[in-house]
Structure formats: C-alpha cells, structure tokens
XYZ file of C-alpha atoms in Angstrom:
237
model
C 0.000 0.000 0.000
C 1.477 3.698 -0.715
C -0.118 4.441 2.941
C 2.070 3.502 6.037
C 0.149 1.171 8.139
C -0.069 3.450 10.909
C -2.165 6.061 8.603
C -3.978 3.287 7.508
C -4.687 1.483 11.057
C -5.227 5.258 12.577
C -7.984 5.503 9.771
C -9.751 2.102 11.094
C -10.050 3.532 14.581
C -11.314 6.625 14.015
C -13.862 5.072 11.292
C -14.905 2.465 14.028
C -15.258 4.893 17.212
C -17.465 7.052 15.158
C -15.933 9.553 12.770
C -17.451 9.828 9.409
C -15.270 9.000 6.117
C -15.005 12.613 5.687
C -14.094 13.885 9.028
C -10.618 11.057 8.629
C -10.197 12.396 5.547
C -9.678 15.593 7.086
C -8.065 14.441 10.191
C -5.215 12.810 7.286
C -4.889 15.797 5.800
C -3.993 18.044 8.903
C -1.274 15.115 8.793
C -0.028 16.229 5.935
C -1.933 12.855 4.518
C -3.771 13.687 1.429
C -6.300 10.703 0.502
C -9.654 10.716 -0.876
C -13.015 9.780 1.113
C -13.288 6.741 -0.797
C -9.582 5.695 -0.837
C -10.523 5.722 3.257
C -13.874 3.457 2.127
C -11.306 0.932 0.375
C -9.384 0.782 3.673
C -12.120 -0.163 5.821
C -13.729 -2.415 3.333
C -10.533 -4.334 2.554
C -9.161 -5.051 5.614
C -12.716 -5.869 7.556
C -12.821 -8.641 5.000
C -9.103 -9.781 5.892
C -9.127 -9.888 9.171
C -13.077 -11.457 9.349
C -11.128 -14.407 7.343
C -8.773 -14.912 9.479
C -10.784 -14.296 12.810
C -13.340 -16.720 11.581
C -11.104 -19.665 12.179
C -10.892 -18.821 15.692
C -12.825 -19.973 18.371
C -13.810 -17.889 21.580
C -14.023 -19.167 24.438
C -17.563 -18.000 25.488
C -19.728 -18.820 28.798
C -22.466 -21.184 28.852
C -25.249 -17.534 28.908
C -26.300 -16.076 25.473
C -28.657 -13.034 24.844
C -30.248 -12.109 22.001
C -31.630 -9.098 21.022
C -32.876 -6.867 17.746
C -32.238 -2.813 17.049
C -33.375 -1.341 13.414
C -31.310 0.349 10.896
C -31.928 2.550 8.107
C -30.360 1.558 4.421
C -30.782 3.207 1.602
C -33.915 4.807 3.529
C -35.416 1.565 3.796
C -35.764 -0.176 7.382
C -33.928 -3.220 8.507
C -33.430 -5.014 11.820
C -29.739 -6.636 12.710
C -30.029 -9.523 15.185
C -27.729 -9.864 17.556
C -26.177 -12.748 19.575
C -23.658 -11.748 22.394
C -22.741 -13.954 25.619
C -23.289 -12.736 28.698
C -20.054 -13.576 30.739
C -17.649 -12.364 28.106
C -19.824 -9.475 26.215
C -18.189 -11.452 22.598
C -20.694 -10.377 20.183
C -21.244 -14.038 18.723
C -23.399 -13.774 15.239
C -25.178 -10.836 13.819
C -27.219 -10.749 10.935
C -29.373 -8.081 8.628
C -32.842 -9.099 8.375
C -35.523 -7.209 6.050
C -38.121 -7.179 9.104
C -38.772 -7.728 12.541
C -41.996 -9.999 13.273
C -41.757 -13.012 11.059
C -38.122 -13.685 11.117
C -36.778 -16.633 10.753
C -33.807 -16.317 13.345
C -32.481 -19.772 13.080
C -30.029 -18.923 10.840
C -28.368 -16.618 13.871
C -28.211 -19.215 16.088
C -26.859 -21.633 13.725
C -23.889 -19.597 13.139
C -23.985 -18.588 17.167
C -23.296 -22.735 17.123
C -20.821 -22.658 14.304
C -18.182 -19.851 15.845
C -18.867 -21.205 19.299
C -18.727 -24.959 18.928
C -21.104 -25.141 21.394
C -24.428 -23.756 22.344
C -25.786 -22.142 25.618
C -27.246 -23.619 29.045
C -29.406 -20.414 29.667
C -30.759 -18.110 26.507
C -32.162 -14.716 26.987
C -34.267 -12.925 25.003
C -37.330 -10.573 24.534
C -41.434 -12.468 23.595
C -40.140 -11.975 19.913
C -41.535 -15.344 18.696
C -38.978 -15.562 15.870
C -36.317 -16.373 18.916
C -38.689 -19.037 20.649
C -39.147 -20.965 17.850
C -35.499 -20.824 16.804
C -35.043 -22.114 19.938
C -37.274 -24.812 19.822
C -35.340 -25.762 16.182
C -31.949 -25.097 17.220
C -31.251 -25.382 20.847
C -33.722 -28.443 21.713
C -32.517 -31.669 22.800
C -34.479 -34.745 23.887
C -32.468 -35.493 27.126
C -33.938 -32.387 29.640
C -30.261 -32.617 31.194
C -28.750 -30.948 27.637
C -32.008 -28.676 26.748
C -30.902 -24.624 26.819
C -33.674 -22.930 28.925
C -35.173 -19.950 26.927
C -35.830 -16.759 29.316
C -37.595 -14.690 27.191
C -40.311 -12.804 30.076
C -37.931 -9.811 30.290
C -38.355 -6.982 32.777
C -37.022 -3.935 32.715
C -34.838 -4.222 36.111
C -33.990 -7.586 37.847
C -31.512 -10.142 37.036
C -34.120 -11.424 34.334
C -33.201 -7.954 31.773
C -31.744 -7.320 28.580
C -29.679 -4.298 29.540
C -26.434 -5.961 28.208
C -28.049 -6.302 24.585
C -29.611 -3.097 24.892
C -25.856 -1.477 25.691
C -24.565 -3.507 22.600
C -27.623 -2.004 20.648
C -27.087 1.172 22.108
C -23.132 1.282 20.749
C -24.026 0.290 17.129
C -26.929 3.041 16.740
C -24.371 6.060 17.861
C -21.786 4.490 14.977
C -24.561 4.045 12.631
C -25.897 7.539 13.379
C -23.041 9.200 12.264
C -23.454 7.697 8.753
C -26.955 9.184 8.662
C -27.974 5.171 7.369
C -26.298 2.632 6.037
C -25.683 2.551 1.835
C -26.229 -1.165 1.193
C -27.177 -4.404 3.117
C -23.086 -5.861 2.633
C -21.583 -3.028 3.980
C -18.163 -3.339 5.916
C -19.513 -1.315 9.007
C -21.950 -4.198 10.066
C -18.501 -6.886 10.211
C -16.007 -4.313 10.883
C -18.305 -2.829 13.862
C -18.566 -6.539 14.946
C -14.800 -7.101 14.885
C -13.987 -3.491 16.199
C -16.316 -4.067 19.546
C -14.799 -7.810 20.153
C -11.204 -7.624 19.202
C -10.173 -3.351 19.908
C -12.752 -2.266 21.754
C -11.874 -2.344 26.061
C -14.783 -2.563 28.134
C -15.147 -1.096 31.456
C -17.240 -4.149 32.876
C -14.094 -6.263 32.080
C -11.657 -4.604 33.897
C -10.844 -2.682 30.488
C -10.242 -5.863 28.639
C -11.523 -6.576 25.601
C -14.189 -9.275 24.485
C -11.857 -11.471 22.919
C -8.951 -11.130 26.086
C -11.924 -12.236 28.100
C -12.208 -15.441 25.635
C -9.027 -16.193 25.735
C -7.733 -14.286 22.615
C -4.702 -12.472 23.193
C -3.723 -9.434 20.282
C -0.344 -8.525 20.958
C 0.901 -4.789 20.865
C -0.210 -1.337 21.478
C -1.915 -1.074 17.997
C -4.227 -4.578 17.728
C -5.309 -3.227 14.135
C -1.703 -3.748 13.002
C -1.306 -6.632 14.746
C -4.482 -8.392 13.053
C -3.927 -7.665 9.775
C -0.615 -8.641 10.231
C -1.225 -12.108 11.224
C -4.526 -12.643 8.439
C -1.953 -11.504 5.663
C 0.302 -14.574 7.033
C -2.878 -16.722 7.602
C-alpha cells in the first residue's frame, strides 16, 4: 500500500469509534496525509474482509449464557433489523445478521452460526417475547435429554436479574456508529462486520476490567496497535 500502516490502522479507529469517512479524511490531511473519502472506504472495506477471514477460524471461548436481542437500521432509507447474539459472561458479540423485518423472522439462521463460531451452544438463553427467537429455539437449541435442553428466558423486565440491559448497551453502541453515517448505503456493507470485529477484538470494556471481548475469551492481540497486529497475522494466515 502507498499508505504507512499506521495512517492506515489510525484511519480504522477513528472510522470504528465514530468519525465519518469525511471527518478522517480531514483528520489525514492536517497530517499532511492527502487521501480521498473513498480511498478511506477501500481501507475499511478491505481489511474488515481480511481480518473477518482470518478471525473466523478462531474460536472464543464463550460462557455457557447467550442473549439475544434486535435494534433497526436505516439503508438506503429503507428499514432493517440486525439480530444480535452476544454472551453474557464475556460481552463477545457471537453472530449478527441483517434481516428485512422484525416480526416473522426466521432467526435460526443466527443461532446456527452462534453454534458454528462457538462450537457449542448455551445452558441459559435470553431474550425478549419476539416469537422468531422461541421458535429458533425450539429448532436449534432443543434436545431430547432435559439434562442438555438450553432454557429460553424470554419474560424480560425492565430491572432484575431477568433484563436485557447488556443487549440493549450492545444495541445502544451500534446506533451512535450508525448515526453518524446518517444510514447505512447497502445491506453488505463493511460497518456491520467491521463494527462486529472493532467491539470484540479493539474495543476495552469497562465491565471487564478494560479488557476486551476477545482477552476475556481467551484471545490475546499482541501490541499497542491490535489493528496492526491483526492484519498482520490474516496476511500470514
């Protein structure tokens, strides 16, 4: 690349914390840094799909309580809903996916891939009434000894221990990124991935001592700048 990877990896963060294309752009250029919006675009587009590669063949560590949990989106001025799967003890967000609507969806294919990245599946899942989640459950997480079943919480209050405050955090986090972008241009963009990857892999979080998602799993990223560091070790994977 004609960038340095700092320039480039600087251009990640501030993408993925919440800066428009525009506004790096402009944060390049007071570094002397001249690059257009969509040179920026390339960036994040290119290596989200690297390091999602690589990252793919990894499996977290996770604990044995999932949540599950919905939050619309705007593209192309049209609404859509991602589903998301996190687990509780390590907030790794597990699966997400981009669903045209709410009521009706067939969320199986969520927890399939919840499965698939996990190699395993939950004792305890937590969700809202959506039915789309209950009969997932019923498809997905079933089994006919009662010993192996997951139990599905889905009566949630607003306060207790029986809440989705977690999921609604995680939902919380994605609408002030997606905000910024005033909606999202097209169902396969990098932000949905690279948000995904940003949150688990960069992102520390207070309620973990200021670790991250994936250090809680068991994933260690070596090095003050874990961008460099992960495309780094995709480009040798």
């Amino acid at each position: 690349m004609k960038s340095s990877p700092e320039i480039i990896t600087q251009s990640l963060q501030l993408y993925f914390t919440g800066e428009s294309l525009r506004n790096v752009q402009k944060f390049l250029k007071l570094q002397g840094v001249d690059v257009s919006h969509k040179t920026i675009y390339c960036w994040v587009r290119k290596y989200t799909k690297l390091m999602k590669a690589y990252l793919d063949k990894i499996t977290p560590q996770v604990g044995d309580t999932w949540r599950a949990d919905e939050v619309f989106v705007k593209i192309r001025g049209e609404l859509k809903y991602v589903f998301s799967l996190m687990d509780d003890e390590t907030r790794f967000w597990i699966a997400q996916e981009v669903a045209d609507r709410k009521q009706g969806h067939n969320a199986r294919g969520l927890l399939q891939e919840g499965k698939k990245v996990t190699q395993t599946k939950p004792k305890v899942f937590i969700t809202d009434g959506l039915p789309s989640y209950n009969i997932a459950h019923k498809k997905e997480f079933w089994a006919r000894e009662r010993s192996e079943r997951t139990v599905h919480i889905r009566h949630i209050r607003l306060q207790g221990d029986k809440n989705n405050n977690m999921m609604e955090r995680l939902n919380g986090e994605f609408r002030d990124r997606e905000k910024v972008m005033r909606g999202v241009k097209k169902k396969e963009s990098p932000l949905f991935d690279g948000y995904q990857l940003y949150h688990n892999y960069i992102r520390p979080h207070m309620s973990l001592e200021n670790r991250t998602p994936a250090e809680a799993c068991g994933i260690t990223v070596n090095g003050d700048n874990k961008w460099k560091t992960l495309i780094q070790n995709a480009s040798k994977n």
